[in-house]
Amino acid sequence: MIFLPPALDKDEIPILFHEPYVLTGFRPLHYPWTSYLLSIFQWHNELLNIWTHLLALIMVLIRASVWSTEFSLLSDPFMWPLSVGIITMIILYICSSGAHCLQNRSEVVHYTCFMCDYAGIGLYGFGSTMLHYWYCLHEDLLGSFSHQFAIPVGAVLAVIVCICCTISKTKYKRPYPFIRRVWQMSSVFAIYVWLIFPIWYRIWMYYHDGKWSSSFKNHIQQMLWFTVGGFFFGSDVPQRFCPGLFDIIGHSHQIFHMCIFMTTYEQMNALYLELTDDTVIIHKMEEPTLFNTWGMLAMVIVANIFVVYYFHCSVNNRLEQEKEQNLDVKNNKHMTENGGSCLHQENIQKSLVSKCKDKTQ
């Protein structure tokens, strides 16, 4: 069978794959990889999670293709931060759509897929840090602490996002406690504050110097979309009010995905205006180097791969141990039942022999 069978109800799958207030539309486990890949053409509760970020990926690729005709993305060092930022967007949406597409295959795959998803989120935060500190910086911040350490701090925070979100996934079991949200959202909030600081500062300075940039409208919109997305990610609205009604279309994670899509869209609109402005700030900085652009990207990718591999091995070992323990419990129960049955039969035989002896006497 190439396609998956019809989706299942919540009670028909392991608790690991449950989602809050979602009752139906779950894909069955342990089918071939191709079945899950082709499930993007079947109805289930992950369908829109997949397609929202597949469409975002297509949008980024189209915009990158258009920009490559206007800017020298690879040959001009001043465009390297832009190229790095675009690559992190592409990786984010590949990891996200891939995670939601494949995560139902097994427990190990489920954990590993979302570890990769978290790595992509951290990487996107790093890429946005690079984009905003190279192209959206106010002149007052040139040479400041935040400017000088923007990329190293962004790289560290990107890895911390991957670690914290992975811990939140592997440490706790469903139904998840509130502290899990703290692990996730605190790390993401930290990198977001760092990457958005140059834009906040420029908008704040507008009230002092009166310099309005054409990109501000798009920057404000990207911040609003991200904030709205954070609300839907952490609130389980609207499905918490009508469990089962939004299983396929309209639950909070789908809305969150759309908000992140729009965040990237407005971010790219703002960046284009920054890049086509005659006073683009990057030309007042030192020329970007291979190390502080491509080199830092490679370091973050390698670090996140190591984090994913470490936790993948840890989870795999834990699941194997749990499987062995469950098997031992079943065997012991079976032996106890068999032993009790044998003892019962032995007692019956002894009773019969005793009765026969009594009759003989």
Short mmCIF file of C-alpha atoms in Angstrom, two decimals:
data_model
loop_
_atom_site.label_atom_id
_atom_site.label_comp_id
_atom_site.label_asym_id
_atom_site.label_seq_id
_atom_site.Cartn_x
_atom_site.Cartn_y
_atom_site.Cartn_z
CA MET A 1 0.00 0.00 0.00
CA ILE A 2 1.47 3.34 -1.10
CA PHE A 3 -0.96 5.69 0.62
CA LEU A 4 -1.79 5.55 4.30
CA PRO A 5 -5.13 4.09 5.40
CA PRO A 6 -7.80 6.50 6.71
CA ALA A 7 -6.81 8.63 9.70
CA LEU A 8 -7.43 7.33 13.22
CA ASP A 9 -9.05 8.68 16.35
CA LYS A 10 -7.09 9.80 19.39
CA ASP A 11 -7.72 6.58 21.34
CA GLU A 12 -6.20 4.45 18.55
CA ILE A 13 -2.67 5.83 18.74
CA PRO A 14 -0.02 6.05 21.52
CA ILE A 15 -0.28 9.03 23.86
CA LEU A 16 3.00 10.48 22.55
CA PHE A 17 1.23 11.47 19.32
CA HIS A 18 -1.75 13.12 20.99
CA GLU A 19 -2.35 16.85 20.61
CA PRO A 20 -4.32 18.96 23.11
CA TYR A 21 -8.04 19.11 22.26
CA VAL A 22 -7.50 17.30 18.92
CA LEU A 23 -9.61 14.14 18.76
CA THR A 24 -9.38 12.83 15.19
CA GLY A 25 -7.26 12.84 12.04
CA PHE A 26 -4.18 10.99 13.34
CA ARG A 27 -2.08 8.96 10.89
CA PRO A 28 -1.26 5.33 11.77
CA LEU A 29 2.28 4.29 12.70
CA HIS A 30 4.88 1.98 11.16
CA TYR A 31 4.14 2.42 7.46
CA PRO A 32 6.82 2.95 4.75
CA TRP A 33 8.47 6.37 4.44
CA THR A 34 6.85 6.94 1.05
CA SER A 35 3.41 6.60 2.63
CA TYR A 36 4.10 9.52 4.94
CA LEU A 37 5.59 11.60 2.14
CA LEU A 38 2.51 10.99 0.02
CA SER A 39 0.26 11.80 2.98
CA ILE A 40 0.60 15.47 1.99
CA PHE A 41 -2.20 14.63 -0.44
CA GLN A 42 -4.46 13.00 2.18
CA TRP A 43 -6.72 14.49 4.85
CA HIS A 44 -5.30 14.36 8.38
CA ASN A 45 -4.61 16.77 11.22
CA GLU A 46 -1.03 17.52 10.10
CA LEU A 47 -1.95 18.38 6.51
CA LEU A 48 -2.13 22.15 6.88
CA ASN A 49 0.89 22.20 9.21
CA ILE A 50 2.85 20.68 6.33
CA TRP A 51 1.45 22.83 3.54
CA THR A 52 1.62 26.18 5.34
CA HIS A 53 5.39 25.85 5.61
CA LEU A 54 5.82 24.19 2.21
CA LEU A 55 4.19 27.30 0.74
CA ALA A 56 6.45 29.47 2.90
CA LEU A 57 9.44 27.55 1.54
CA ILE A 58 8.27 28.16 -2.03
CA MET A 59 7.81 31.86 -1.27
CA VAL A 60 11.35 32.16 0.10
CA LEU A 61 12.82 30.31 -2.89
CA ILE A 62 10.98 32.55 -5.35
CA ARG A 63 12.06 35.71 -3.57
CA ALA A 64 15.65 34.45 -3.39
CA SER A 65 15.59 33.70 -7.11
CA VAL A 66 14.37 37.23 -7.88
CA TRP A 67 16.93 38.81 -5.56
CA SER A 68 19.72 36.85 -7.19
CA THR A 69 19.08 38.83 -10.38
CA GLU A 70 19.33 42.16 -8.52
CA PHE A 71 22.08 41.46 -5.99
CA SER A 72 25.32 39.50 -6.22
CA LEU A 73 24.42 37.12 -3.42
CA LEU A 74 27.61 35.05 -3.61
CA SER A 75 30.25 37.26 -5.23
CA ASP A 76 29.62 40.43 -3.19
CA PRO A 77 30.78 40.05 0.45
CA PHE A 78 28.27 42.70 1.53
CA MET A 79 25.49 40.36 0.35
CA TRP A 80 26.82 37.32 2.24
CA PRO A 81 24.75 38.08 5.38
CA LEU A 82 21.68 38.20 3.15
CA SER A 83 22.57 34.84 1.58
CA VAL A 84 23.11 33.31 5.03
CA GLY A 85 19.77 34.65 6.22
CA ILE A 86 17.97 33.21 3.20
CA ILE A 87 19.57 29.80 3.73
CA THR A 88 18.40 29.74 7.36
CA MET A 89 14.85 30.50 6.19
CA ILE A 90 15.01 27.63 3.71
CA ILE A 91 16.34 25.23 6.35
CA LEU A 92 13.64 26.33 8.83
CA TYR A 93 10.80 25.55 6.46
CA ILE A 94 12.31 22.28 5.25
CA CYS A 95 12.77 21.11 8.85
CA SER A 96 9.30 22.23 9.90
CA SER A 97 7.31 20.77 7.00
CA GLY A 98 9.46 17.62 7.06
CA ALA A 99 8.91 17.13 10.80
CA HIS A 100 5.14 17.39 10.51
CA CYS A 101 5.15 15.14 7.45
CA LEU A 102 7.19 12.27 8.87
CA GLN A 103 6.76 12.40 12.66
CA ASN A 104 4.01 9.76 12.84
CA ARG A 105 6.16 6.90 11.55
CA SER A 106 7.43 5.81 14.99
CA GLU A 107 8.29 7.14 18.43
CA VAL A 108 11.99 7.57 17.63
CA VAL A 109 11.17 9.31 14.34
CA HIS A 110 8.68 11.54 16.16
CA TYR A 111 11.27 12.76 18.66
CA THR A 112 14.02 13.14 16.05
CA CYS A 113 11.84 15.03 13.58
CA PHE A 114 10.95 17.65 16.15
CA MET A 115 14.56 17.91 17.31
CA CYS A 116 15.40 18.84 13.71
CA ASP A 117 12.49 21.29 13.75
CA TYR A 118 13.92 22.97 16.85
CA ALA A 119 17.35 23.11 15.24
CA GLY A 120 15.77 24.91 12.29
CA ILE A 121 14.04 27.40 14.60
CA GLY A 122 17.31 28.22 16.32
CA LEU A 123 19.08 28.54 12.98
CA TYR A 124 16.41 30.92 11.67
CA GLY A 125 16.89 33.05 14.77
CA PHE A 126 20.61 33.17 14.04
CA GLY A 127 19.98 34.10 10.41
CA SER A 128 17.59 36.87 11.41
CA THR A 129 20.18 38.18 13.86
CA MET A 130 22.65 38.43 11.03
CA LEU A 131 20.15 40.12 8.72
CA HIS A 132 19.01 42.72 11.23
CA TYR A 133 22.44 43.62 12.60
CA TRP A 134 23.97 43.96 9.12
CA TYR A 135 21.13 45.71 7.27
CA CYS A 136 18.78 47.26 9.85
CA LEU A 137 21.15 48.81 12.39
CA HIS A 138 20.88 52.43 13.54
CA GLU A 139 24.05 54.46 13.12
CA ASP A 140 24.19 55.10 16.87
CA LEU A 141 24.77 51.36 17.44
CA LEU A 142 27.79 51.09 15.14
CA GLY A 143 30.70 49.80 17.23
CA SER A 144 28.50 49.27 20.29
CA PHE A 145 28.57 46.09 22.39
CA SER A 146 25.42 44.75 20.74
CA HIS A 147 26.91 45.39 17.30
CA GLN A 148 30.31 43.85 18.03
CA PHE A 149 28.92 40.74 19.69
CA ALA A 150 25.70 40.41 17.70
CA ILE A 151 26.73 37.36 15.67
CA PRO A 152 28.50 35.34 18.43
CA VAL A 153 25.62 35.94 20.87
CA GLY A 154 23.11 35.04 18.16
CA ALA A 155 25.00 31.82 17.44
CA VAL A 156 25.04 30.80 21.12
CA LEU A 157 21.35 31.61 21.53
CA ALA A 158 20.53 29.57 18.41
CA VAL A 159 22.11 26.48 19.94
CA ILE A 160 20.41 27.19 23.28
CA VAL A 161 17.03 27.26 21.50
CA CYS A 162 17.76 23.83 20.04
CA ILE A 163 18.86 22.45 23.42
CA CYS A 164 16.02 23.91 25.49
CA CYS A 165 13.26 22.95 23.07
CA THR A 166 14.69 19.44 22.73
CA ILE A 167 14.82 19.06 26.52
CA SER A 168 11.21 20.23 26.69
CA LYS A 169 10.27 17.48 24.24
CA THR A 170 12.28 14.61 25.69
CA LYS A 171 12.12 15.37 29.43
CA TYR A 172 8.34 15.58 29.78
CA LYS A 173 5.54 13.25 28.73
CA ARG A 174 1.97 13.95 27.70
CA PRO A 175 -0.08 15.52 29.03
CA TYR A 176 2.69 18.10 29.10
CA PRO A 177 3.08 20.32 32.21
CA PHE A 178 3.21 24.11 31.88
CA ILE A 179 6.97 24.11 32.60
CA ARG A 180 7.49 22.59 29.17
CA ARG A 181 6.15 25.77 27.60
CA VAL A 182 8.58 27.74 29.75
CA TRP A 183 11.53 25.75 28.36
CA GLN A 184 10.35 26.39 24.81
CA MET A 185 9.16 29.96 24.90
CA SER A 186 11.85 31.41 27.18
CA SER A 187 14.66 30.32 24.87
CA VAL A 188 12.83 31.51 21.75
CA PHE A 189 11.94 34.79 23.47
CA ALA A 190 15.61 35.35 24.37
CA ILE A 191 16.87 35.02 20.81
CA TYR A 192 13.93 37.05 19.48
CA VAL A 193 14.71 39.96 21.82
CA TRP A 194 18.32 39.85 20.64
CA LEU A 195 17.55 39.69 16.92
CA ILE A 196 14.79 42.32 16.98
CA PHE A 197 16.69 44.83 19.13
CA PRO A 198 18.14 46.83 16.17
CA ILE A 199 14.63 47.35 14.79
CA TRP A 200 13.17 48.30 18.17
CA TYR A 201 15.98 50.81 18.63
CA ARG A 202 15.45 52.41 15.22
CA ILE A 203 11.71 52.76 15.76
CA TRP A 204 12.32 54.19 19.24
CA MET A 205 14.82 56.69 17.81
CA TYR A 206 12.17 57.86 15.33
CA TYR A 207 10.46 59.62 18.23
CA HIS A 208 13.69 61.52 18.85
CA ASP A 209 15.11 62.28 15.40
CA GLY A 210 11.91 62.04 13.34
CA LYS A 211 13.55 59.85 10.69
CA TRP A 212 10.90 57.52 9.34
CA SER A 213 12.12 54.66 7.15
CA SER A 214 9.96 53.12 4.45
CA SER A 215 10.80 49.71 5.93
CA PHE A 216 9.27 50.49 9.35
CA LYS A 217 5.77 49.52 8.26
CA ASN A 218 6.94 46.03 7.26
CA HIS A 219 9.14 45.67 10.34
CA ILE A 220 6.20 46.51 12.60
CA GLN A 221 4.02 44.03 10.74
CA GLN A 222 6.58 41.26 11.10
CA MET A 223 6.74 41.92 14.85
CA LEU A 224 2.94 41.86 15.10
CA TRP A 225 2.71 38.60 13.16
CA PHE A 226 5.33 37.00 15.39
CA THR A 227 3.54 38.17 18.55
CA VAL A 228 0.19 36.84 17.33
CA GLY A 229 1.89 33.56 16.39
CA GLY A 230 3.33 33.27 19.88
CA PHE A 231 -0.14 33.69 21.37
CA PHE A 232 -1.63 30.90 19.27
CA PHE A 233 1.37 28.64 19.90
CA GLY A 234 1.03 28.88 23.66
CA SER A 235 -2.74 29.12 24.09
CA ASP A 236 -4.27 26.15 22.20
CA VAL A 237 -6.98 28.53 20.98
CA PRO A 238 -9.49 27.94 19.38
CA GLN A 239 -9.58 24.14 19.81
CA ARG A 240 -9.57 24.28 23.62
CA PHE A 241 -13.10 25.78 23.45
CA CYS A 242 -14.46 23.26 20.91
CA PRO A 243 -12.42 20.01 21.10
CA GLY A 244 -12.68 18.05 17.86
CA LEU A 245 -14.11 20.90 15.77
CA PHE A 246 -10.76 22.22 14.50
CA ASP A 247 -8.93 18.90 14.15
CA ILE A 248 -8.28 19.20 10.41
CA ILE A 249 -8.65 22.91 9.69
CA GLY A 250 -8.17 25.85 12.04
CA HIS A 251 -6.35 24.59 15.13
CA SER A 252 -3.80 26.80 16.84
CA HIS A 253 -0.64 25.25 15.45
CA GLN A 254 -1.84 25.82 11.90
CA ILE A 255 -2.56 29.46 12.72
CA PHE A 256 0.87 29.70 14.34
CA HIS A 257 2.44 28.37 11.13
CA MET A 258 0.60 30.97 9.06
CA CYS A 259 1.81 33.72 11.40
CA ILE A 260 5.43 32.60 11.01
CA PHE A 261 4.92 32.47 7.23
CA MET A 262 3.71 36.10 7.33
CA THR A 263 6.55 37.07 9.68
CA THR A 264 9.08 35.89 7.10
CA TYR A 265 7.13 37.50 4.27
CA GLU A 266 7.12 40.93 5.94
CA GLN A 267 10.72 40.48 7.07
CA MET A 268 11.78 39.95 3.45
CA ASN A 269 9.72 42.94 2.31
CA ALA A 270 11.44 45.11 4.92
CA LEU A 271 14.89 43.81 3.97
CA TYR A 272 14.31 44.60 0.32
CA LEU A 273 13.49 48.20 1.21
CA GLU A 274 16.60 48.37 3.40
CA LEU A 275 18.76 47.00 0.58
CA THR A 276 17.43 49.41 -2.05
CA ASP A 277 17.81 52.44 0.21
CA ASP A 278 20.67 54.71 -0.83
CA THR A 279 21.79 55.01 2.79
CA VAL A 280 21.98 51.25 3.47
CA ILE A 281 23.90 50.91 6.74
CA ILE A 282 26.04 47.94 5.78
CA HIS A 283 28.31 50.06 3.58
CA LYS A 284 29.35 52.00 6.69
CA MET A 285 30.61 48.79 8.30
CA GLU A 286 33.68 46.69 7.73
CA GLU A 287 33.36 44.25 4.87
CA PRO A 288 31.83 40.93 5.98
CA THR A 289 34.26 38.04 6.06
CA LEU A 290 33.90 34.35 5.33
CA PHE A 291 34.32 33.60 9.02
CA ASN A 292 31.69 35.96 10.44
CA THR A 293 29.11 34.95 7.83
CA TRP A 294 29.48 31.49 6.27
CA GLY A 295 31.83 30.28 8.98
CA MET A 296 29.42 31.18 11.79
CA LEU A 297 26.55 29.59 9.88
CA ALA A 298 28.53 26.36 9.55
CA MET A 299 29.40 26.39 13.25
CA VAL A 300 25.76 26.76 14.30
CA ILE A 301 24.66 24.00 11.91
CA VAL A 302 27.34 21.63 13.21
CA ALA A 303 26.52 22.44 16.84
CA ASN A 304 22.81 21.83 16.29
CA ILE A 305 23.51 18.58 14.45
CA PHE A 306 25.54 17.43 17.46
CA VAL A 307 22.68 18.39 19.82
CA VAL A 308 20.15 16.48 17.71
CA TYR A 309 22.42 13.44 17.46
CA TYR A 310 23.10 13.38 21.20
CA PHE A 311 19.45 13.58 22.17
CA HIS A 312 18.44 11.17 19.41
CA CYS A 313 20.79 8.54 20.87
CA SER A 314 19.56 9.29 24.38
CA VAL A 315 15.90 8.93 23.42
CA ASN A 316 16.57 5.81 21.37
CA ASN A 317 18.32 4.14 24.33
CA ARG A 318 15.51 5.15 26.68
CA LEU A 319 12.84 3.75 24.38
CA GLU A 320 14.77 0.50 24.00
CA GLN A 321 15.05 0.17 27.78
CA GLU A 322 11.33 0.88 28.20
CA LYS A 323 10.56 -1.75 25.57
CA GLU A 324 12.72 -4.31 27.37
CA GLN A 325 11.13 -3.46 30.72
CA ASN A 326 7.63 -3.81 29.27
CA LEU A 327 8.62 -7.14 27.73
CA ASP A 328 10.00 -8.37 31.07
CA VAL A 329 6.77 -7.34 32.82
CA LYS A 330 4.71 -9.25 30.26
CA ASN A 331 6.91 -12.33 30.56
CA ASN A 332 6.76 -12.24 34.36
CA LYS A 333 3.01 -11.86 34.25
CA HIS A 334 2.72 -14.74 31.79
CA MET A 335 4.97 -16.95 33.95
CA THR A 336 3.00 -16.05 37.07
CA GLU A 337 -0.27 -16.91 35.36
CA ASN A 338 1.14 -20.20 34.02
CA GLY A 339 2.70 -21.02 37.40
CA GLY A 340 -0.58 -20.37 39.15
CA SER A 341 -2.40 -22.56 36.66
CA CYS A 342 0.09 -25.41 37.09
CA LEU A 343 -0.14 -25.14 40.87
CA HIS A 344 -3.91 -25.23 40.66
CA GLN A 345 -3.81 -28.36 38.50
CA GLU A 346 -1.32 -29.97 40.88
CA ASN A 347 -3.62 -29.30 43.85
CA ILE A 348 -6.56 -30.83 41.97
CA GLN A 349 -4.52 -33.94 41.20
CA LYS A 350 -3.47 -34.27 44.85
CA SER A 351 -7.09 -33.92 45.94
CA LEU A 352 -8.24 -36.63 43.52
CA VAL A 353 -5.51 -39.01 44.70
CA SER A 354 -6.46 -38.38 48.32
CA LYS A 355 -10.11 -39.12 47.58
CA CYS A 356 -9.24 -42.35 45.77
CA LYS A 357 -7.18 -43.52 48.76
CA ASP A 358 -10.04 -42.72 51.12
CA LYS A 359 -12.45 -44.79 49.02
CA THR A 360 -10.02 -47.73 48.84
CA GLN A 361 -9.68 -47.77 52.58
#
